[in-house]
MMTF fields as JSON, N, C-alpha, C and O atoms, coordinates in Angstrom:
{
  "mmtfVersion": "1.0.0",
  "mmtfProducer": "UNKNOWN",
  "numBonds": 471,
  "numAtoms": 472,
  "numGroups": 118,
  "numChains": 1,
  "numModels": 1,
  "chainsPerModel": [1],
  "groupsPerChain": [118],
  "chainIdList": ["A"],
  "bondAtomList": [4, 2, 8, 6, 12, 10, 16, 14, 20, 18, 24, 22, 28, 26, 32, 30, 36, 34, 40, 38, 44, 42, 48, 46, 52, 50, 56, 54, 60, 58, 64, 62, 68, 66, 72, 70, 76, 74, 80, 78, 84, 82, 88, 86, 92, 90, 96, 94, 100, 98, 104, 102, 108, 106, 112, 110, 116, 114, 120, 118, 124, 122, 128, 126, 132, 130, 136, 134, 140, 138, 144, 142, 148, 146, 152, 150, 156, 154, 160, 158, 164, 162, 168, 166, 172, 170, 176, 174, 180, 178, 184, 182, 188, 186, 192, 190, 196, 194, 200, 198, 204, 202, 208, 206, 212, 210, 216, 214, 220, 218, 224, 222, 228, 226, 232, 230, 236, 234, 240, 238, 244, 242, 248, 246, 252, 250, 256, 254, 260, 258, 264, 262, 268, 266, 272, 270, 276, 274, 280, 278, 284, 282, 288, 286, 292, 290, 296, 294, 300, 298, 304, 302, 308, 306, 312, 310, 316, 314, 320, 318, 324, 322, 328, 326, 332, 330, 336, 334, 340, 338, 344, 342, 348, 346, 352, 350, 356, 354, 360, 358, 364, 362, 368, 366, 372, 370, 376, 374, 380, 378, 384, 382, 388, 386, 392, 390, 396, 394, 400, 398, 404, 402, 408, 406, 412, 410, 416, 414, 420, 418, 424, 422, 428, 426, 432, 430, 436, 434, 440, 438, 444, 442, 448, 446, 452, 450, 456, 454, 460, 458, 464, 462, 468, 466],
  "bondOrderList": [1, 1, 1, 1, 1, 1, 1, 1, 1, 1, 1, 1, 1, 1, 1, 1, 1, 1, 1, 1, 1, 1, 1, 1, 1, 1, 1, 1, 1, 1, 1, 1, 1, 1, 1, 1, 1, 1, 1, 1, 1, 1, 1, 1, 1, 1, 1, 1, 1, 1, 1, 1, 1, 1, 1, 1, 1, 1, 1, 1, 1, 1, 1, 1, 1, 1, 1, 1, 1, 1, 1, 1, 1, 1, 1, 1, 1, 1, 1, 1, 1, 1, 1, 1, 1, 1, 1, 1, 1, 1, 1, 1, 1, 1, 1, 1, 1, 1, 1, 1, 1, 1, 1, 1, 1, 1, 1, 1, 1, 1, 1, 1, 1, 1, 1, 1, 1],
  "groupList": [{"groupName": "MET", "atomNameList": ["N", "CA", "C", "O"], "elementList": ["N", "C", "C", "O"], "formalChargeList": [0, 0, 0, 0], "bondAtomList": [1, 0, 2, 1, 3, 2], "bondOrderList": [1, 1, 2], "singleLetterCode": "M", "chemCompType": "L-PEPTIDE LINKING"}, {"groupName": "THR", "atomNameList": ["N", "CA", "C", "O"], "elementList": ["N", "C", "C", "O"], "formalChargeList": [0, 0, 0, 0], "bondAtomList": [1, 0, 2, 1, 3, 2], "bondOrderList": [1, 1, 2], "singleLetterCode": "T", "chemCompType": "L-PEPTIDE LINKING"}, {"groupName": "ALA", "atomNameList": ["N", "CA", "C", "O"], "elementList": ["N", "C", "C", "O"], "formalChargeList": [0, 0, 0, 0], "bondAtomList": [1, 0, 2, 1, 3, 2], "bondOrderList": [1, 1, 2], "singleLetterCode": "A", "chemCompType": "L-PEPTIDE LINKING"}, {"groupName": "ILE", "atomNameList": ["N", "CA", "C", "O"], "elementList": ["N", "C", "C", "O"], "formalChargeList": [0, 0, 0, 0], "bondAtomList": [1, 0, 2, 1, 3, 2], "bondOrderList": [1, 1, 2], "singleLetterCode": "I", "chemCompType": "L-PEPTIDE LINKING"}, {"groupName": "TYR", "atomNameList": ["N", "CA", "C", "O"], "elementList": ["N", "C", "C", "O"], "formalChargeList": [0, 0, 0, 0], "bondAtomList": [1, 0, 2, 1, 3, 2], "bondOrderList": [1, 1, 2], "singleLetterCode": "Y", "chemCompType": "L-PEPTIDE LINKING"}, {"groupName": "GLN", "atomNameList": ["N", "CA", "C", "O"], "elementList": ["N", "C", "C", "O"], "formalChargeList": [0, 0, 0, 0], "bondAtomList": [1, 0, 2, 1, 3, 2], "bondOrderList": [1, 1, 2], "singleLetterCode": "Q", "chemCompType": "L-PEPTIDE LINKING"}, {"groupName": "SER", "atomNameList": ["N", "CA", "C", "O"], "elementList": ["N", "C", "C", "O"], "formalChargeList": [0, 0, 0, 0], "bondAtomList": [1, 0, 2, 1, 3, 2], "bondOrderList": [1, 1, 2], "singleLetterCode": "S", "chemCompType": "L-PEPTIDE LINKING"}, {"groupName": "ASP", "atomNameList": ["N", "CA", "C", "O"], "elementList": ["N", "C", "C", "O"], "formalChargeList": [0, 0, 0, 0], "bondAtomList": [1, 0, 2, 1, 3, 2], "bondOrderList": [1, 1, 2], "singleLetterCode": "D", "chemCompType": "L-PEPTIDE LINKING"}, {"groupName": "ASN", "atomNameList": ["N", "CA", "C", "O"], "elementList": ["N", "C", "C", "O"], "formalChargeList": [0, 0, 0, 0], "bondAtomList": [1, 0, 2, 1, 3, 2], "bondOrderList": [1, 1, 2], "singleLetterCode": "N", "chemCompType": "L-PEPTIDE LINKING"}, {"groupName": "VAL", "atomNameList": ["N", "CA", "C", "O"], "elementList": ["N", "C", "C", "O"], "formalChargeList": [0, 0, 0, 0], "bondAtomList": [1, 0, 2, 1, 3, 2], "bondOrderList": [1, 1, 2], "singleLetterCode": "V", "chemCompType": "L-PEPTIDE LINKING"}, {"groupName": "PHE", "atomNameList": ["N", "CA", "C", "O"], "elementList": ["N", "C", "C", "O"], "formalChargeList": [0, 0, 0, 0], "bondAtomList": [1, 0, 2, 1, 3, 2], "bondOrderList": [1, 1, 2], "singleLetterCode": "F", "chemCompType": "L-PEPTIDE LINKING"}, {"groupName": "PRO", "atomNameList": ["N", "CA", "C", "O"], "elementList": ["N", "C", "C", "O"], "formalChargeList": [0, 0, 0, 0], "bondAtomList": [1, 0, 2, 1, 3, 2], "bondOrderList": [1, 1, 2], "singleLetterCode": "P", "chemCompType": "L-PEPTIDE LINKING"}, {"groupName": "ARG", "atomNameList": ["N", "CA", "C", "O"], "elementList": ["N", "C", "C", "O"], "formalChargeList": [0, 0, 0, 0], "bondAtomList": [1, 0, 2, 1, 3, 2], "bondOrderList": [1, 1, 2], "singleLetterCode": "R", "chemCompType": "L-PEPTIDE LINKING"}, {"groupName": "GLY", "atomNameList": ["N", "CA", "C", "O"], "elementList": ["N", "C", "C", "O"], "formalChargeList": [0, 0, 0, 0], "bondAtomList": [1, 0, 2, 1, 3, 2], "bondOrderList": [1, 1, 2], "singleLetterCode": "G", "chemCompType": "PEPTIDE LINKING"}, {"groupName": "LYS", "atomNameList": ["N", "CA", "C", "O"], "elementList": ["N", "C", "C", "O"], "formalChargeList": [0, 0, 0, 0], "bondAtomList": [1, 0, 2, 1, 3, 2], "bondOrderList": [1, 1, 2], "singleLetterCode": "K", "chemCompType": "L-PEPTIDE LINKING"}, {"groupName": "TRP", "atomNameList": ["N", "CA", "C", "O"], "elementList": ["N", "C", "C", "O"], "formalChargeList": [0, 0, 0, 0], "bondAtomList": [1, 0, 2, 1, 3, 2], "bondOrderList": [1, 1, 2], "singleLetterCode": "W", "chemCompType": "L-PEPTIDE LINKING"}, {"groupName": "LEU", "atomNameList": ["N", "CA", "C", "O"], "elementList": ["N", "C", "C", "O"], "formalChargeList": [0, 0, 0, 0], "bondAtomList": [1, 0, 2, 1, 3, 2], "bondOrderList": [1, 1, 2], "singleLetterCode": "L", "chemCompType": "L-PEPTIDE LINKING"}, {"groupName": "GLU", "atomNameList": ["N", "CA", "C", "O"], "elementList": ["N", "C", "C", "O"], "formalChargeList": [0, 0, 0, 0], "bondAtomList": [1, 0, 2, 1, 3, 2], "bondOrderList": [1, 1, 2], "singleLetterCode": "E", "chemCompType": "L-PEPTIDE LINKING"}, {"groupName": "CYS", "atomNameList": ["N", "CA", "C", "O"], "elementList": ["N", "C", "C", "O"], "formalChargeList": [0, 0, 0, 0], "bondAtomList": [1, 0, 2, 1, 3, 2], "bondOrderList": [1, 1, 2], "singleLetterCode": "C", "chemCompType": "L-PEPTIDE LINKING"}],
  "groupTypeList": [0, 1, 1, 2, 3, 1, 4, 5, 6, 7, 6, 8, 3, 9, 5, 10, 11, 5, 12, 3, 2, 12, 8, 2, 13, 2, 8, 14, 13, 15, 6, 4, 16, 16, 6, 8, 6, 9, 2, 10, 5, 14, 7, 9, 7, 4, 2, 3, 12, 3, 5, 14, 11, 7, 5, 17, 14, 9, 11, 2, 15, 3, 12, 12, 16, 3, 1, 6, 13, 5, 18, 12, 6, 3, 4, 9, 17, 7, 16, 9, 16, 1, 11, 17, 17, 12, 9, 6, 3, 14, 5, 16, 18, 17, 5, 4, 2, 9, 6, 16, 9, 2, 9, 6, 9, 8, 7, 14, 7, 2, 13, 8, 3, 16, 5, 13, 11, 15],
  "groupIdList": [1, 2, 3, 4, 5, 6, 7, 8, 9, 10, 11, 12, 13, 14, 15, 16, 17, 18, 19, 20, 21, 22, 23, 24, 25, 26, 27, 28, 29, 30, 31, 32, 33, 34, 35, 36, 37, 38, 39, 40, 41, 42, 43, 44, 45, 46, 47, 48, 49, 50, 51, 52, 53, 54, 55, 56, 57, 58, 59, 60, 61, 62, 63, 64, 65, 66, 67, 68, 69, 70, 71, 72, 73, 74, 75, 76, 77, 78, 79, 80, 81, 82, 83, 84, 85, 86, 87, 88, 89, 90, 91, 92, 93, 94, 95, 96, 97, 98, 99, 100, 101, 102, 103, 104, 105, 106, 107, 108, 109, 110, 111, 112, 113, 114, 115, 116, 117, 118],
  "secStructList": [7, 7, 7, 7, 7, 3, 3, 3, 6, 6, 6, 6, 3, 3, 3, 7, 7, 7, 7, 7, 7, 1, 1, 4, 4, 4, 4, 7, 1, 3, 3, 3, 3, 3, 3, 1, 1, 3, 3, 3, 7, 6, 6, 7, 6, 6, 3, 3, 3, 3, 3, 7, 7, 7, 4, 4, 4, 2, 2, 2, 2, 2, 2, 2, 2, 2, 2, 6, 1, 7, 3, 3, 3, 3, 3, 3, 3, 6, 7, 7, 7, 7, 2, 2, 2, 2, 2, 2, 2, 2, 2, 2, 2, 2, 2, 2, 6, 7, 3, 3, 3, 3, 3, 7, 7, 1, 7, 6, 6, 1, 7, 3, 3, 3, 3, 7, 7, 7],
  "xCoordList": [-276.299, -275.712, -276.641, -277.101, -276.913, -277.742, -276.865, -276.021, -277.068, -276.248, -277.114, -278.189, -276.624, -277.265, -276.22, -275.333, -276.328, -275.396, -276.215, -277.148, -275.871, -276.541, -275.518, -274.334, -275.986, -275.086, -275.717, -276.882, -274.94, -275.391, -274.628, -273.451, -275.293, -274.591, -274.169, -273.176, -274.902, -274.567, -273.291, -272.615, -272.95, -271.754, -270.642, -269.576, -270.88, -269.863, -269.358, -268.163, -270.284, -269.952, -270.724, -271.922, -270.041, -270.678, -270.754, -269.742, -271.944, -272.155, -272.156, -273.062, -271.145, -271.055, -271.805, -272.097, -272.116, -272.922, -272.191, -270.964, -272.978, -272.428, -272.578, -273.655, -271.505, -271.558, -272.24, -271.845, -273.246, -273.965, -273.632, -274.015, -272.926, -272.497, -273.286, -273.798, -273.383, -274.113, -273.363, -273.98, -272.035, -271.284, -270.271, -269.813, -269.931, -269.069, -267.688, -267.082, -267.168, -265.835, -265.699, -264.608, -266.784, -266.722, -266.544, -266.206, -266.761, -266.715, -265.381, -265.254, -264.397, -263.107, -262.203, -262.356, -261.274, -260.319, -260.192, -260.87, -259.319, -259.016, -259.742, -259.989, -260.078, -260.586, -259.482, -258.897, -259.201, -258.15, -258.769, -259.735, -258.203, -258.617, -257.4, -256.439, -257.433, -256.381, -256.902, -257.815, -256.323, -256.909, -255.885, -254.885, -256.17, -255.383, -256.096, -255.441, -257.434, -258.155, -259.256, -260.012, -259.37, -260.417, -259.748, -258.688, -260.374, -259.842, -260.968, -262.136, -260.626, -261.593, -261.862, -261.043, -263.01, -263.283, -262.211, -261.713, -261.856, -260.782, -261.115, -260.213, -262.386, -262.75, -263.057, -263.61, -262.714, -262.959, -261.847, -260.665, -262.24, -261.276, -260.966, -261.797, -259.784, -259.358, -259.482, -259.935, -259.081, -259.132, -257.81, -257.295, -257.278, -255.996, -256.144, -256.63, -255.722, -255.683, -254.272, -253.298, -254.174, -252.888, -252.934, -253.908, -251.878, -251.797, -251.906, -251.183, -252.803, -253.035, -251.785, -251.251, -251.32, -250.133, -250.482, -251.641, -249.477, -249.719, -250.704, -250.725, -251.517, -252.601, -252.144, -252.85, -250.99, -250.544, -250.195, -250.127, -249.973, -249.644, -250.87, -250.791, -251.99, -253.18, -253.647, -253.884, -253.792, -254.255, -253.349, -253.846, -252.044, -251.116, -251.287, -251.254, -251.467, -251.674, -252.965, -253.003, -254.02, -255.302, -255.122, -255.594, -254.443, -254.207, -253.432, -253.768, -252.413, -251.618, -252.457, -252.357, -253.279, -254.131, -255.117, -255.319, -255.727, -256.705, -256.053, -256.579, -254.915, -254.282, -253.529, -252.998, -253.479, -252.809, -253.533, -252.93, -254.824, -255.606, -256.108, -256.83, -255.749, -256.153, -257.147, -257.488, -257.612, -258.41, -259.889, -260.251, -260.735, -262.183, -262.763, -263.654, -262.249, -262.777, -261.706, -260.815, -261.826, -260.901, -261.732, -262.603, -261.462, -262.106, -261.04, -259.965, -261.334, -260.348, -260.959, -261.998, -260.298, -260.746, -260.503, -259.407, -261.54, -261.462, -260.814, -259.819, -261.386, -260.855, -261.076, -262.19, -260.0, -260.057, -259.312, -258.127, -260.025, -259.419, -259.715, -260.775, -258.78, -259.043, -260.014, -260.165, -260.672, -261.57, -260.859, -261.442, -259.625, -258.872, -258.569, -258.7, -258.164, -257.892, -259.162, -259.138, -260.265, -261.545, -261.914, -262.34, -261.754, -262.1, -261.211, -261.71, -259.901, -258.988, -259.176, -259.122, -259.394, -259.599, -260.943, -261.053, -261.964, -263.269, -263.153, -263.74, -262.4, -262.202, -261.488, -261.856, -260.469, -259.763, -260.691, -260.663, -261.51, -262.454, -263.402, -263.683, -263.891, -264.789, -264.052, -264.584, -262.844, -262.054, -261.707, -261.747, -261.366, -260.928, -262.024, -261.763, -263.243, -264.375, -264.039, -264.191, -263.58, -263.222, -264.16, -264.465, -264.619, -265.433, -264.53, -263.675, -264.72, -263.981, -264.984, -265.962, -264.74, -265.666, -264.93, -263.897, -265.471, -264.924, -265.571, -266.796, -264.755, -265.237, -264.993, -263.855, -266.065, -265.938, -266.022, -266.938, -265.072, -265.012, -265.192, -264.42, -266.216, -266.486, -265.679, -265.204, -265.521, -264.813, -263.573, -263.652, -262.448, -261.21, -260.627, -259.75, -261.092, -260.549, -261.319, -260.84, -262.502, -263.319, -262.741, -261.903, -263.179, -262.733, -263.475, -264.357, -263.144, -263.865, -263.545, -262.382, -264.603, -264.454, -265.343, -266.512, -264.799, -265.593, -266.057, -265.255, -267.346, -267.915, -268.525, -269.288, -268.204, -268.666, -270.12, -270.789, -270.66, -270.03, -269.283, -269.64, -268.253, -267.439, -267.587, -266.987],
  "yCoordList": [135.057, 133.927, 132.727, 132.463, 132.014, 130.83, 129.611, 129.601, 128.567, 127.374, 126.133, 126.135, 125.076, 123.766, 122.714, 122.93, 121.583, 120.489, 119.254, 118.904, 118.6, 117.358, 116.243, 116.477, 115.039, 113.885, 112.771, 112.427, 112.205, 111.072, 109.849, 109.678, 109.003, 107.864, 106.83, 106.132, 106.72, 105.704, 106.041, 105.136, 107.32, 107.689, 108.257, 108.609, 108.348, 108.817, 110.208, 110.486, 111.088, 112.46, 113.405, 113.227, 114.398, 115.414, 116.703, 117.18, 117.262, 118.529, 119.632, 119.697, 120.499, 121.574, 122.795, 122.914, 123.706, 124.866, 125.839, 125.944, 126.546, 127.634, 128.897, 129.189, 129.633, 130.887, 131.922, 132.133, 132.552, 133.576, 134.919, 135.187, 135.753, 137.049, 138.159, 137.981, 139.298, 140.427, 141.078, 141.619, 141.031, 141.568, 140.534, 139.708, 140.585, 139.552, 139.528, 138.461, 140.673, 140.735, 139.956, 139.487, 139.81, 139.13, 137.628, 136.952, 137.094, 135.646, 135.179, 134.011, 136.054, 135.679, 135.102, 135.408, 134.278, 133.694, 132.201, 131.631, 131.59, 130.173, 129.346, 129.803, 128.131, 127.131, 126.112, 125.612, 125.808, 124.858, 123.645, 123.756, 122.495, 121.243, 120.616, 120.259, 120.477, 119.773, 118.374, 118.18, 117.39, 116.058, 114.975, 115.198, 113.796, 112.605, 111.7, 110.95, 111.757, 110.783, 111.381, 110.631, 112.695, 113.344, 114.306, 114.86, 114.499, 115.429, 116.274, 115.893, 117.422, 118.227, 117.568, 116.794, 117.88, 117.5, 118.131, 119.211, 117.487, 117.992, 119.316, 120.104, 119.573, 120.793, 121.981, 122.978, 121.899, 122.998, 124.035, 123.716, 125.274, 126.368, 126.936, 126.884, 127.468, 128.141, 127.246, 127.686, 125.998, 125.028, 124.272, 123.807, 124.159, 123.49, 122.455, 122.757, 121.232, 120.178, 120.111, 120.067, 120.105, 120.006, 118.776, 118.558, 117.975, 116.821, 117.323, 118.236, 116.732, 117.178, 116.93, 115.822, 117.964, 117.793, 117.028, 116.679, 116.772, 116.158, 117.02, 118.242, 116.378, 117.054, 118.31, 119.319, 118.265, 119.425, 120.627, 121.749, 120.415, 121.506, 122.087, 123.171, 121.387, 121.803, 123.214, 124.016, 123.559, 124.918, 126.018, 127.039, 125.825, 126.829, 126.961, 128.07, 125.843, 125.888, 126.631, 127.439, 126.361, 127.042, 128.547, 129.334, 128.944, 130.374, 131.017, 132.117, 130.339, 130.882, 131.047, 132.058, 130.053, 130.147, 131.305, 132.062, 131.44, 132.509, 133.877, 134.738, 134.073, 135.396, 135.722, 136.823, 134.783, 135.049, 136.112, 136.77, 136.283, 137.252, 136.733, 137.445, 135.517, 134.934, 133.794, 133.117, 133.574, 132.399, 132.749, 133.727, 131.943, 132.093, 131.043, 131.333, 129.804, 128.725, 127.664, 127.463, 126.99, 125.915, 124.717, 124.828, 123.578, 122.316, 121.436, 121.248, 120.894, 120.093, 118.738, 118.654, 117.689, 116.333, 116.036, 116.254, 115.534, 115.129, 116.211, 115.964, 117.399, 118.546, 118.386, 118.122, 118.55, 118.524, 119.749, 119.928, 120.601, 121.797, 121.86, 121.423, 122.401, 122.65, 123.829, 124.57, 124.015, 125.175, 126.511, 127.411, 126.643, 127.883, 128.091, 129.201, 127.024, 127.114, 127.465, 128.264, 126.861, 127.109, 128.593, 129.186, 129.19, 130.601, 131.5, 132.39, 131.276, 132.151, 132.004, 132.996, 130.787, 130.573, 131.139, 131.676, 131.024, 131.604, 133.119, 133.694, 133.766, 135.217, 135.584, 136.552, 134.807, 135.065, 134.875, 135.666, 133.827, 133.578, 134.759, 135.177, 135.29, 136.444, 137.675, 138.418, 137.891, 139.057, 139.037, 140.075, 137.858, 137.734, 137.202, 136.965, 137.013, 136.502, 135.169, 135.011, 134.219, 132.885, 131.865, 131.951, 130.904, 129.8, 128.622, 128.256, 128.024, 126.83, 125.696, 125.812, 124.59, 123.457, 122.199, 121.852, 121.514, 120.225, 119.14, 119.069, 118.303, 117.226, 115.901, 115.564, 115.152, 113.825, 112.779, 112.8, 111.873, 110.842, 109.491, 109.118, 108.759, 107.451, 106.342, 105.435, 106.407, 105.362, 105.971, 106.545, 105.851, 106.49, 105.816, 106.388, 104.618, 103.9, 104.167, 103.84, 104.756, 105.013, 106.188, 106.926, 106.359, 107.486, 108.743, 109.192, 109.316, 110.456, 111.734, 112.067, 112.446, 113.66, 114.743, 114.494, 115.951, 117.119, 117.748, 118.001, 117.998, 118.501, 119.87, 120.04, 120.866, 122.251, 122.411, 121.39, 123.577, 124.805, 125.523, 125.431, 126.228, 126.955, 128.419, 129.229],
  "zCoordList": [-50.049, -50.74, -50.554, -49.443, -51.623, -51.583, -51.808, -52.705, -50.982, -51.144, -51.068, -50.467, -51.69, -51.624, -51.931, -52.757, -51.27, -51.517, -51.86, -51.138, -52.949, -53.307, -53.364, -53.608, -53.137, -53.134, -53.945, -53.743, -54.869, -55.671, -55.188, -55.508, -54.422, -53.829, -54.86, -54.658, -55.957, -56.947, -57.715, -58.205, -57.829, -58.588, -57.711, -58.215, -56.406, -55.46, -55.82, -55.726, -56.237, -56.6, -55.691, -55.471, -55.17, -54.346, -55.15, -55.662, -55.26, -55.959, -54.906, -54.075, -54.937, -53.967, -54.462, -55.652, -53.544, -53.903, -54.807, -54.786, -55.599, -56.395, -55.569, -55.048, -55.457, -54.715, -55.597, -56.743, -55.063, -55.807, -55.175, -54.036, -55.907, -55.39, -56.066, -57.171, -55.406, -55.974, -57.123, -58.041, -57.08, -58.22, -58.674, -57.885, -59.93, -60.518, -59.885, -59.792, -59.445, -58.871, -57.575, -57.252, -56.827, -55.535, -55.685, -54.713, -56.869, -57.062, -57.645, -58.014, -57.736, -58.308, -57.232, -56.049, -57.642, -56.718, -56.963, -57.818, -56.204, -56.36, -55.319, -54.203, -55.697, -54.761, -54.552, -55.513, -53.3, -52.949, -52.283, -51.528, -52.569, -51.949, -51.291, -51.973, -49.964, -49.225, -48.977, -48.175, -49.668, -49.638, -49.935, -50.616, -49.4, -49.716, -50.716, -51.439, -50.771, -51.594, -52.462, -53.08, -52.527, -53.309, -54.287, -53.997, -55.449, -56.452, -57.02, -56.936, -57.599, -58.329, -59.677, -60.172, -60.264, -61.642, -62.525, -62.208, -63.605, -64.469, -65.145, -65.429, -65.405, -66.125, -65.213, -65.678, -63.942, -63.013, -63.156, -63.029, -63.421, -63.536, -62.157, -61.25, -62.012, -60.781, -59.558, -58.502, -59.702, -58.605, -58.546, -59.563, -57.342, -57.143, -56.044, -54.954, -56.338, -55.32, -54.769, -55.521, -53.444, -52.763, -51.87, -51.149, -51.922, -51.027, -49.592, -49.192, -48.826, -47.452, -46.606, -46.596, -45.896, -45.051, -43.774, -43.548, -42.948, -41.648, -40.866, -41.016, -40.032, -39.327, -38.578, -38.588, -37.938, -37.155, -38.032, -37.53, -39.33, -40.25, -40.953, -41.531, -40.911, -41.658, -41.279, -42.181, -39.994, -39.669, -40.226, -40.702, -40.175, -40.717, -42.232, -42.764, -42.922, -44.372, -44.696, -45.625, -43.935, -44.16, -43.977, -44.797, -42.91, -42.656, -43.816, -44.254, -44.302, -45.419, -46.682, -47.377, -46.971, -48.16, -48.029, -48.977, -46.854, -46.643, -46.809, -47.514, -46.164, -46.155, -47.444, -47.589, -48.372, -49.652, -50.461, -51.309, -50.203, -50.953, -52.282, -52.98, -52.655, -53.934, -53.756, -54.726, -52.542, -52.213, -52.085, -51.432, -52.712, -52.603, -51.675, -50.877, -51.782, -50.95, -50.73, -51.555, -49.582, -49.23, -48.808, -47.946, -49.414, -49.061, -48.424, -48.994, -47.239, -46.522, -46.181, -45.526, -46.635, -46.335, -44.859, -44.342, -44.186, -42.777, -41.916, -41.234, -41.955, -41.219, -39.719, -39.266, -38.959, -37.5, -36.994, -37.277, -36.232, -35.663, -34.173, -33.725, -33.411, -31.997, -31.911, -32.883, -30.77, -30.642, -30.899, -31.504, -30.453, -30.669, -32.15, -32.665, -32.83, -34.267, -35.028, -35.964, -34.619, -35.284, -35.195, -36.186, -34.016, -33.825, -34.678, -35.367, -34.637, -35.388, -36.894, -37.622, -37.366, -38.805, -39.25, -40.352, -38.404, -38.737, -38.895, -39.811, -38.009, -38.108, -39.408, -40.073, -39.764, -41.024, -42.223, -43.166, -42.186, -43.284, -43.457, -44.58, -42.347, -42.425, -42.939, -43.764, -42.46, -42.857, -44.343, -45.003, -44.874, -46.267, -47.199, -48.378, -46.687, -47.477, -48.146, -49.357, -47.338, -47.816, -47.187, -45.998, -47.974, -47.464, -47.151, -47.957, -45.976, -45.579, -45.439, -44.7, -46.157, -46.17, -45.75, -46.322, -44.742, -44.321, -45.175, -45.271, -45.79, -46.653, -45.943, -45.616, -45.708, -45.105, -46.202, -47.024, -46.212, -47.244, -46.574, -45.691, -47.0, -46.412, -47.061, -46.377, -48.372, -49.107, -49.746, -50.833, -49.089, -49.549, -50.79, -51.437, -51.136, -52.286, -53.572, -54.658, -53.461, -54.649, -55.428, -54.911, -56.651, -57.474, -57.079, -57.811, -55.952, -55.403, -56.164, -56.39, -56.557, -57.348, -56.759, -56.467, -56.582, -56.227, -57.523, -58.423, -57.617, -58.857, -58.614, -57.663, -59.461, -59.334, -59.703, -59.86, -59.852, -60.32, -59.205, -58.031, -59.597, -58.623, -58.873, -58.166]
}
């Protein structure tokens, strides 16, 4: 898999990597964004933004999304995990072939948009 992330500071847009899979079937699934101040681009297919829950609920939500079997990637704004949570979620990500990305947002008031390709 090849990845690259670019950032355009003048437009406050983050370009996330395109997942390159060996077969087309491996790239199917939903991308989820748990966020309070960031959204996906409107034309992104198979992407769902969910209002980020209270911090203590975030690990459970991540686990549920991963184990649903319909998830390809999860983006979480200001992700904070304990070492134990990190280990268990990493194992689930490997088991279910899910990418977990922590998104740091510096300006929560700007029109923050996550831009594909997905």
